CSV table of C-alpha atoms in Angstrom, one decimal:
chain,number,residue,atom,x,y,z
A,77,MET,CA,87.2,144.3,133.8
A,78,CYS,CA,86.7,140.9,134.2
A,79,TRP,CA,89.0,140.7,136.9
A,80,ILE,CA,88.1,143.9,138.7
A,81,LEU,CA,84.7,142.0,139.0
A,82,VAL,CA,85.2,138.8,140.2
A,83,GLY,CA,87.9,140.5,142.5
A,84,CYS,CA,90.9,138.7,141.9
A,85,ARG,CA,94.5,139.7,140.6
A,86,GLU,CA,95.5,139.2,137.2
A,87,PRO,CA,97.9,135.7,137.0
A,88,ALA,CA,101.3,136.3,135.4
A,89,GLY,CA,101.1,135.2,132.1
A,90,TYR,CA,97.4,134.9,131.2
A,91,ARG,CA,97.8,138.3,129.5
A,92,GLU,CA,100.7,137.1,127.1
A,93,ASP,CA,98.4,133.5,126.6
A,94,ALA,CA,95.2,135.5,125.8
A,95,ARG,CA,97.2,137.9,122.9
A,96,SER,CA,98.3,134.7,121.4
A,97,ALA,CA,94.4,132.6,121.1
A,98,ALA,CA,92.9,136.7,120.4
A,99,ALA,CA,95.5,135.9,117.5
A,100,ALA,CA,94.7,132.5,116.5
A,101,GLY,CA,91.0,133.1,116.5
A,102,GLU,CA,91.4,135.3,113.8
A,103,ALA,CA,90.8,132.5,111.7
A,104,TYR,CA,88.1,131.5,113.2
A,105,ALA,CA,86.2,134.7,113.2
A,106,LEU,CA,83.5,133.5,110.7
A,107,PRO,CA,81.4,129.9,110.5
A,108,ARG,CA,83.6,128.5,108.2
A,109,GLY,CA,81.3,128.7,105.3
A,110,GLU,CA,81.6,131.6,105.5
A,111,ARG,CA,85.6,132.8,105.8
A,112,GLU,CA,87.7,133.7,103.3
A,113,LEU,CA,89.8,130.5,102.3
A,114,PRO,CA,92.8,130.5,100.3
A,115,ALA,CA,92.5,129.4,96.8
A,116,ILE,CA,94.7,126.1,95.5
A,117,PRO,CA,96.4,126.4,92.5
A,118,ASP,CA,97.0,124.0,89.5
A,119,SER,CA,100.4,122.6,91.5
A,120,PRO,CA,99.7,122.9,94.5
A,121,THR,CA,102.8,123.5,96.9
A,122,PRO,CA,102.5,121.8,100.5
A,123,ASP,CA,102.8,125.0,101.7
A,124,ASP,CA,99.5,125.9,99.3
A,125,LEU,CA,97.7,123.3,101.2
A,126,LEU,CA,99.1,124.0,104.9
A,127,GLN,CA,98.3,127.7,104.7
A,128,TYR,CA,94.4,126.5,103.2
A,129,ALA,CA,93.9,123.6,106.3
A,130,PHE,CA,95.5,125.5,109.1
A,131,ARG,CA,91.6,128.2,108.0
A,132,ALA,CA,89.6,125.0,107.3
A,133,ASN,CA,90.6,122.0,108.6
A,134,ALA,CA,87.3,121.7,111.7
A,135,ALA,CA,90.0,119.6,114.5
A,136,LEU,CA,92.2,122.5,115.2
A,137,GLU,CA,89.2,124.5,115.0
A,138,ALA,CA,88.0,122.4,117.9
A,139,GLY,CA,91.4,122.7,119.8
A,140,TYR,CA,91.3,126.5,119.2
A,141,HIS,CA,88.2,126.0,121.2
A,142,ARG,CA,89.4,124.0,124.0
A,143,TRP,CA,92.1,126.7,124.5
A,144,HIS,CA,89.7,130.0,124.1
A,145,GLU,CA,87.5,127.6,126.8
A,146,ALA,CA,90.7,127.2,129.5
A,147,LEU,CA,91.6,130.7,129.4
A,148,ALA,CA,87.8,131.3,130.1
A,149,ARG,CA,88.0,129.5,133.1
A,150,VAL,CA,91.2,130.9,134.7
A,151,SER,CA,88.9,134.0,135.7
A,152,LEU,CA,86.7,131.9,137.4
A,153,ALA,CA,89.4,129.9,139.2
A,154,SER,CA,90.6,132.7,140.8
A,155,ALA,CA,87.6,134.2,141.6
A,156,TRP,CA,85.4,135.3,145.4
A,157,GLU,CA,82.5,133.3,145.9
A,158,ALA,CA,79.1,135.7,146.0
A,159,PRO,CA,78.5,136.9,149.0
A,160,ARG,CA,75.1,135.7,151.0
A,161,LEU,CA,72.4,138.0,151.9
A,162,SER,CA,70.2,136.7,154.4
A,163,PHE,CA,67.0,138.9,155.5
A,164,GLY,CA,64.8,137.9,158.7
A,165,TYR,CA,61.2,139.7,159.7
A,166,LEU,CA,59.8,139.7,163.1
A,167,THR,CA,56.3,138.6,163.0
A,168,SER,CA,54.9,139.1,167.0
A,169,SER,CA,52.7,142.2,167.6
A,170,GLY,CA,54.0,145.6,169.8
A,171,GLU,CA,55.4,148.5,169.3
A,172,MET,CA,58.4,147.9,166.8
A,173,ARG,CA,58.6,149.7,164.1
A,174,ALA,CA,59.3,147.8,161.1
A,175,TRP,CA,62.6,148.5,160.2
A,176,ASP,CA,63.5,148.1,163.7
A,177,ARG,CA,61.7,143.8,163.0
A,178,THR,CA,64.3,143.5,159.9
A,179,THR,CA,67.3,142.0,160.7
A,180,LEU,CA,69.5,141.3,157.3
A,181,GLU,CA,72.9,140.1,157.6
A,182,VAL,CA,75.7,140.0,154.9
A,183,SER,CA,78.4,137.1,154.9
A,184,GLN,CA,81.7,136.6,152.3
A,185,GLY,CA,83.8,133.2,152.5
A,186,ILE,CA,87.3,133.6,152.8
A,187,PRO,CA,89.5,131.2,151.5
A,188,LEU,CA,92.4,130.9,153.6
A,189,ALA,CA,96.1,129.1,153.2
A,190,GLY,CA,95.8,130.5,149.6
A,191,ARG,CA,93.7,128.3,148.5
A,192,ARG,CA,92.8,131.0,146.0
A,193,ALA,CA,96.3,131.1,144.8
A,194,VAL,CA,96.3,127.4,144.2
A,195,ARG,CA,93.2,127.5,142.3
A,196,SER,CA,94.9,130.1,140.4
A,197,ARG,CA,98.1,128.6,138.9
A,198,GLN,CA,95.9,124.8,138.6
A,199,ALA,CA,93.9,126.7,136.2
A,200,MET,CA,96.8,128.6,134.8
A,201,ALA,CA,98.6,125.5,133.8
A,202,ARG,CA,95.4,124.0,132.6
A,203,LEU,CA,95.2,126.9,130.8
A,204,SER,CA,99.0,126.4,129.2
A,205,SER,CA,97.8,122.4,128.8
A,206,ALA,CA,95.4,123.7,126.0
A,207,ARG,CA,97.8,126.0,124.6
A,208,HIS,CA,100.2,123.3,123.5
A,209,GLN,CA,97.1,120.6,122.9
A,210,PHE,CA,96.2,123.4,120.8
A,211,GLU,CA,99.6,124.3,119.0
A,212,GLY,CA,100.5,119.8,118.8
A,213,MET,CA,97.5,119.5,116.8
A,214,LYS,CA,98.3,122.3,114.6
A,215,PHE,CA,102.2,120.0,114.0
A,216,ARG,CA,100.0,116.9,114.0
A,217,ILE,CA,98.1,118.3,110.6
A,218,GLN,CA,101.0,119.5,109.6
A,219,MET,CA,102.7,116.4,109.7
A,220,ARG,CA,99.1,114.0,107.9
A,221,ILE,CA,99.0,116.9,105.4
A,222,LEU,CA,102.2,116.4,104.0
A,223,SER,CA,102.8,112.9,105.1
A,224,GLY,CA,99.2,113.0,102.4
A,225,ALA,CA,100.8,115.4,100.0
A,226,ALA,CA,104.0,113.1,99.6
A,227,ARG,CA,101.4,109.9,99.0
A,228,TYR,CA,98.6,111.3,96.3
A,229,ALA,CA,101.9,113.1,94.4
A,230,TYR,CA,103.4,109.8,94.5
A,231,LEU,CA,100.8,108.3,93.1
A,232,GLY,CA,100.0,110.8,90.5
A,233,GLU,CA,103.8,110.0,89.7
A,234,ALA,CA,102.8,106.4,89.1
A,235,ILE,CA,99.5,106.5,87.7
A,236,ASP,CA,101.5,108.2,84.8
A,237,LEU,CA,104.6,105.5,85.2
A,238,ALA,CA,101.5,102.8,85.0
A,239,ARG,CA,100.0,104.8,81.9
A,240,GLU,CA,103.2,104.9,79.8
A,241,ASP,CA,104.0,100.7,81.1
A,242,LEU,CA,100.6,100.0,79.8
A,243,ARG,CA,101.6,101.2,76.9
A,244,LEU,CA,104.6,99.8,76.5
A,245,ALA,CA,102.3,96.9,76.8
A,246,GLU,CA,100.2,98.0,74.2
A,247,GLU,CA,103.6,98.1,72.2
A,248,SER,CA,105.1,94.8,72.4
A,249,VAL,CA,101.0,93.0,72.3
A,250,THR,CA,101.3,94.7,68.6
A,251,LEU,CA,105.1,93.8,68.1
A,252,VAL,CA,104.4,90.2,68.9
A,253,ALA,CA,101.0,90.1,66.8
A,254,THR,CA,103.0,91.3,63.6
A,255,ARG,CA,106.2,88.5,64.3
A,256,LEU,CA,103.1,86.1,64.5
A,257,SER,CA,101.7,87.0,61.3
A,258,THR,CA,105.1,86.3,59.4
A,259,GLY,CA,105.4,83.5,61.0
A,260,MET,CA,108.5,85.0,63.5
A,261,GLY,CA,106.3,84.5,66.5
A,262,THR,CA,104.4,82.3,68.7
A,263,GLN,CA,100.8,82.1,69.8
A,264,ALA,CA,102.0,81.2,73.1
A,265,GLU,CA,104.5,84.5,72.9
A,266,LEU,CA,101.2,86.8,72.0
A,267,SER,CA,98.9,85.0,74.9
A,268,GLY,CA,102.2,86.0,77.2
A,269,ALA,CA,102.3,89.8,75.5
A,270,ARG,CA,98.1,90.4,75.7
A,271,LEU,CA,98.2,88.9,79.8
A,272,ARG,CA,100.8,91.7,81.1
A,273,GLU,CA,98.6,93.8,79.2
A,274,GLU,CA,96.4,92.9,81.1
A,275,GLU,CA,98.7,93.2,84.0
A,276,ALA,CA,99.0,96.6,83.1
A,277,ARG,CA,96.3,97.7,82.8
A,278,ASN,CA,95.2,95.7,86.1
A,279,GLU,CA,97.9,98.0,88.1
A,280,LEU,CA,96.7,101.3,86.4
A,281,ARG,CA,93.5,100.9,87.7
A,282,MET,CA,94.9,99.6,91.0
A,283,ILE,CA,96.7,102.7,91.5
A,284,GLU,CA,94.1,105.2,89.9
A,285,ALA,CA,92.1,103.7,92.9
A,286,ARG,CA,94.6,104.4,95.4
A,287,ALA,CA,95.1,108.0,94.3
A,288,GLU,CA,91.2,108.5,94.4
A,289,ALA,CA,91.1,107.3,98.5
A,290,ALA,CA,94.2,109.6,99.5
A,291,ARG,CA,92.9,112.4,97.9
A,292,ALA,CA,89.3,111.9,99.8
A,293,ASP,CA,91.7,111.7,102.3
A,294,LEU,CA,93.6,115.2,101.6
A,295,ASN,CA,90.2,116.7,100.9
A,296,ALA,CA,89.1,115.8,104.6
A,297,LEU,CA,91.8,117.1,106.3
A,298,LEU,CA,91.7,120.0,104.1
A,299,GLY,CA,87.6,120.9,105.4
A,300,ARG,CA,86.7,119.8,102.0
A,301,ASP,CA,84.4,117.8,100.5
A,302,ALA,CA,85.9,114.7,100.0
A,303,SER,CA,84.7,113.9,96.2
A,304,LEU,CA,86.1,117.4,95.3
A,305,PRO,CA,88.9,117.2,92.7
A,306,LEU,CA,92.4,118.1,93.9
A,307,PRO,CA,95.0,119.0,91.7
A,308,PHE,CA,98.7,116.5,92.4
A,309,PRO,CA,100.9,118.9,94.9
A,310,SER,CA,104.1,119.6,93.3
A,311,GLU,CA,107.0,117.6,94.3
A,312,GLU,CA,109.3,119.1,97.0
A,313,PRO,CA,112.7,120.1,97.3
A,314,LEU,CA,115.1,117.7,98.6
A,315,ASP,CA,116.5,119.5,101.9
A,316,GLU,CA,119.3,118.4,103.6
A,317,ILE,CA,119.7,118.3,107.0
A,318,LEU,CA,122.2,120.8,108.6
A,319,ALA,CA,121.6,120.0,112.2
A,320,GLY,CA,123.4,117.2,114.2
A,321,ASP,CA,121.5,114.6,115.8
A,322,ALA,CA,122.4,116.2,119.8
A,323,GLU,CA,121.1,119.5,118.3
A,324,ILE,CA,117.6,117.8,117.0
A,325,PHE,CA,117.3,115.6,119.9
A,326,ARG,CA,117.4,119.1,122.0
A,327,LEU,CA,115.1,121.0,119.8
A,328,ALA,CA,112.2,118.2,120.6
A,329,ALA,CA,113.1,118.2,123.7
A,330,GLU,CA,112.5,121.7,124.5
A,331,ARG,CA,109.9,122.2,121.5
A,332,ASN,CA,107.7,118.6,121.7
A,333,HIS,CA,103.6,119.9,122.8
A,334,GLU,CA,102.7,116.9,123.5
A,335,LEU,CA,106.3,116.6,125.9
A,336,LEU,CA,105.2,120.9,126.9
A,337,ASP,CA,101.5,119.4,127.4
A,338,MET,CA,102.9,116.4,130.2
A,339,ALA,CA,104.8,119.1,132.4
A,340,ALA,CA,101.6,121.6,132.5
A,341,GLN,CA,99.3,118.6,133.0
A,342,ALA,CA,102.5,117.4,136.0
A,343,ARG,CA,101.8,120.9,137.7
A,344,SER,CA,98.4,121.1,137.8
A,345,GLN,CA,98.4,117.4,139.2
A,346,ARG,CA,100.8,119.1,141.9
A,347,ASP,CA,98.5,122.0,142.5
A,348,ALA,CA,95.7,119.5,142.9
A,349,LEU,CA,97.7,117.9,145.4
A,350,ALA,CA,98.9,121.2,147.5
A,351,TYR,CA,95.2,122.2,147.5
A,352,ALA,CA,93.9,118.7,148.9
A,353,ARG,CA,96.6,119.5,152.0
A,354,ARG,CA,95.2,122.5,152.2
A,355,ALA,CA,91.3,121.2,153.7
A,356,TRP,CA,93.9,120.6,156.7
A,357,VAL,CA,92.7,124.6,157.5
A,358,PRO,CA,89.0,125.8,158.1
A,359,ASP,CA,87.1,127.7,156.1
A,360,LEU,CA,86.1,131.3,157.2
A,361,MET,CA,82.9,132.9,157.2
A,362,ALA,CA,83.2,136.8,158.2
A,363,GLY,CA,79.8,138.6,158.1
A,364,VAL,CA,77.6,142.1,159.9
A,365,GLU,CA,74.7,141.5,161.2
A,366,VAL,CA,71.9,144.9,161.6
A,367,MET,CA,68.6,144.5,163.3
A,368,GLY,CA,66.7,147.6,162.3
A,369,ASP,CA,68.3,150.3,164.5
A,370,ILE,CA,68.7,148.5,167.9
A,371,GLU,CA,71.7,146.2,166.9
A,372,ALA,CA,75.0,145.6,165.1
A,373,ARG,CA,77.4,143.1,165.4
A,374,VAL,CA,79.4,141.6,163.4
A,375,THR,CA,80.0,137.1,162.9
A,376,GLY,CA,82.3,135.1,161.8
A,377,LEU,CA,82.2,131.2,161.1
A,378,LEU,CA,84.7,128.7,160.9
A,379,THR,CA,84.2,125.3,159.2
A,380,LEU,CA,86.3,122.8,160.8
A,381,PRO,CA,87.8,119.9,159.1
A,382,LEU,CA,87.2,117.0,161.6
A,383,ARG,CA,86.8,114.2,158.1
A,384,ALA,CA,89.9,113.4,158.5
A,385,GLY,CA,89.4,110.2,156.6
A,386,ALA,CA,88.7,112.0,153.5
A,387,ILE,CA,90.5,114.6,153.8
A,388,ARG,CA,93.4,111.8,153.3
A,389,ALA,CA,91.9,109.8,150.7
A,390,ALA,CA,91.7,113.0,148.9
A,391,VAL,CA,95.0,113.8,149.4
A,392,ARG,CA,96.5,110.0,148.5
A,393,GLU,CA,94.2,110.5,145.6
A,394,ALA,CA,95.5,113.7,144.3
A,395,SER,CA,98.8,112.4,145.0
A,396,ALA,CA,98.9,109.4,142.6
A,397,ALA,CA,96.9,111.3,140.3
A,398,LEU,CA,100.5,113.8,140.2
A,399,ASP,CA,102.3,110.3,139.8
A,400,ALA,CA,100.8,109.3,136.8
A,401,ALA,CA,100.7,112.6,135.5
A,402,GLU,CA,104.7,112.6,135.7
A,403,ALA,CA,104.7,108.7,134.8
A,404,ASP,CA,103.4,110.1,131.7
A,405,ARG,CA,105.8,113.0,130.5
A,406,LEU,CA,108.9,110.6,131.3
A,407,ALA,CA,106.8,108.3,128.5
A,408,THR,CA,106.3,111.0,126.0
A,409,TYR,CA,109.5,112.3,126.4
A,410,ASP,CA,110.6,108.5,125.7
A,411,ASP,CA,107.9,108.1,122.6
A,412,MET,CA,109.3,111.4,122.0
A,413,ARG,CA,113.5,110.2,121.6
A,414,ALA,CA,112.1,106.8,119.8
A,415,ARG,CA,109.5,108.5,117.5
A,416,THR,CA,113.1,110.9,116.8
A,417,VAL,CA,115.5,108.3,116.0
A,418,SER,CA,113.0,106.2,113.7
A,419,ALA,CA,112.5,109.6,111.6
A,420,LEU,CA,116.1,110.5,111.0
A,421,VAL,CA,117.1,107.2,110.1
A,422,MET,CA,114.2,106.8,107.4
A,423,VAL,CA,114.6,110.3,106.0
A,424,ARG,CA,118.5,108.8,105.6
A,425,ASP,CA,117.7,105.7,104.6
A,426,ALA,CA,115.4,107.3,101.9
A,427,ASP,CA,118.4,110.3,101.3
A,428,ARG,CA,120.3,107.6,100.9
A,429,GLN,CA,117.6,105.3,98.0
A,430,ALA,CA,116.6,109.0,96.4
A,431,ARG,CA,120.6,109.5,96.0
A,432,LEU,CA,121.1,105.8,94.7
A,433,PHE,CA,118.0,106.2,92.2
A,434,ARG,CA,118.9,109.6,91.0
A,435,GLY,CA,122.4,109.6,90.6
A,436,VAL,CA,123.0,105.7,89.7
A,437,LEU,CA,120.5,103.9,88.4
A,438,VAL,CA,118.3,105.9,87.2
A,439,PRO,CA,120.3,107.4,85.0
A,440,GLU,CA,122.4,104.2,83.6
A,441,VAL,CA,119.6,102.4,83.1
A,442,GLY,CA,118.3,105.2,80.9
A,443,ARG,CA,121.9,105.5,78.8
A,444,ILE,CA,121.5,101.2,78.3
A,445,ALA,CA,117.6,102.0,77.0
A,446,ASP,CA,118.8,104.9,74.8
A,447,LEU,CA,121.4,102.2,73.5
A,448,ARG,CA,119.3,99.2,72.6
A,449,ALA,CA,117.0,101.8,70.8
A,450,ALA,CA,119.7,103.0,69.1
A,451,SER,CA,120.8,99.2,67.8
A,452,TYR,CA,116.9,98.5,67.2
A,453,ALA,CA,117.2,101.7,65.1
A,454,ALA,CA,120.9,100.4,63.1
A,455,ALA,CA,120.0,97.0,62.8
A,456,GLY,CA,116.1,97.0,62.3
A,457,ALA,CA,115.9,93.8,64.1
A,458,MET,CA,112.4,92.7,65.2
A,459,SER,CA,113.6,90.8,67.8
A,460,ASP,CA,116.4,93.7,69.7
A,461,TYR,CA,112.9,95.7,69.6
A,462,ARG,CA,111.5,93.3,72.4
A,463,ASP,CA,114.7,94.3,74.4
A,464,VAL,CA,114.0,97.6,73.8
A,465,ILE,CA,110.6,97.2,75.7
A,466,GLU,CA,112.6,95.7,78.3
A,467,ALA,CA,114.9,97.7,79.0
A,468,ARG,CA,112.4,100.7,79.3
A,469,ARG,CA,110.5,98.7,81.2
A,470,ALA,CA,113.1,98.5,83.5
A,471,LEU,CA,113.8,102.6,83.9
A,472,LEU,CA,110.1,102.9,84.4
A,473,ALA,CA,110.4,100.6,87.7
A,474,LEU,CA,113.3,102.4,88.8
A,475,ARG,CA,111.9,105.9,88.1
A,476,LEU,CA,108.5,104.1,90.2
A,477,GLY,CA,111.2,102.9,93.2
A,478,GLU,CA,112.6,107.1,93.7
A,479,ALA,CA,109.3,108.5,94.0
A,480,ARG,CA,109.1,105.6,96.6
A,481,ALA,CA,111.8,106.8,98.1
A,482,MET,CA,110.8,110.7,97.5
A,483,ALA,CA,107.7,110.0,99.4
A,484,ALA,CA,108.7,108.5,102.1
A,485,ARG,CA,111.5,111.0,103.1
A,486,ALA,CA,108.9,113.7,102.4
A,487,SER,CA,106.9,111.9,105.5
A,488,ALA,CA,109.9,111.0,107.5
A,489,MET,CA,110.6,114.6,107.4
A,490,ALA,CA,107.0,115.6,107.9
A,491,GLU,CA,107.1,113.2,111.1
A,492,LEU,CA,110.4,114.4,112.2
A,493,GLU,CA,109.1,118.3,111.5
A,494,GLU,CA,106.2,117.6,114.4
A,495,VAL,CA,108.2,115.9,117.1
A,496,VAL,CA,110.7,118.9,117.2
A,497,ALA,CA,107.5,121.2,116.2
A,498,THR,CA,109.6,123.2,114.5
A,499,ASP,CA,109.8,124.8,110.5
A,500,ARG,CA,112.7,122.9,109.0
A,501,SER,CA,114.3,126.0,107.9
A,502,LEU,CA,115.4,126.6,111.6
A,503,TRP,CA,117.5,122.8,111.3
A,504,ALA,CA,118.0,122.4,107.4
A,505,GLY,CA,118.4,123.3,104.1
A,506,PRO,CA,118.8,122.8,100.6
A,507,ALA,CA,120.0,119.6,99.0
A,508,PRO,CA,124.4,119.8,97.5
A,509,GLU,CA,123.7,119.0,93.9
A,510,GLU,CA,124.8,115.9,93.0
A,511,ASP,CA,128.4,115.5,91.5
A,512,GLU,CA,127.9,114.7,87.7
């Protein structure tokens, strides 16, 4: 109905955009406080957090409304100008009837040189830009959610390891105090053990504080109150990147929404330049004038393009804006390539570290700790137990390193997904099992 009222033809692609916007807008049909949001389970997966955020994140909702705003502007850009109605009445006396003294004129501006078509194309380019900005915002929020969840899960693991480290430090204090009471230890050893205990307690409190801050950040991304409790997410499976570098670069060049947005903005500026050049073509106003039953005539008016300097300046301005948009697109492409390379490097390095920790270091140091514990149980030598504690502390440090590598990998994978703008199932799969 809108297109009938404004008197123009529906632009190609408009209906598809309208359907896509309507589907995306279902999540925001109600105010955030009245929406039915999915429950967050006791051990949420990253997908659980994403589904919640896609319905509650205010920045993403704002992006949708800007998309919807651009959709509404398309019909306005293609609309005819409102017709003009002028009225005159002859007040001099005479034998003329009132109707014969009345003059009515209806006129309509008629844009020439395809101006309406250019405005329509430009509005569609801006609509495409708004759509890609919304989709890009969705992937950026996905990246921030996945990275934040990985960090939050890492801090949860770090808290457990720090508590175990504190328990070992307290156990060491008890051991040294017992040795001192039997004359086998020194006061310096006891002071050192107590200092180590305080360091372990301080480390635990620092990690807990970082976890609280990370929880607040993650809650904000989820559209929740920052102080609300949030369970630590479950660990993500270790996926193997199956696609080669060339395929990943191809996907990024085709699907990256920031790059697509820059291309749409360049198209919009190209249409703006075409519109500025059409200012050399006169504007036409056509109308019909009626003076009662006495006279009827057709009128016409041309607006001549005599302000040549202003027209040339507008063309130069539009041309410069187009050059800037093209340069921005190239800069975005270069940045996209660099981010893709960086993310791939970080994923593969984190893979290497995770496999080193999981397949070599943690099992080997775990065996050493078990051997020292068995040796202590067999010999009963109090001095050997300090070696057991140190081996266990070394194992805790390696487990923390493994958790840190896994969090770094999840963050790099999240950035790669954001750059490529695709679900990882399209180009990644389960990692092969480690050989025993």
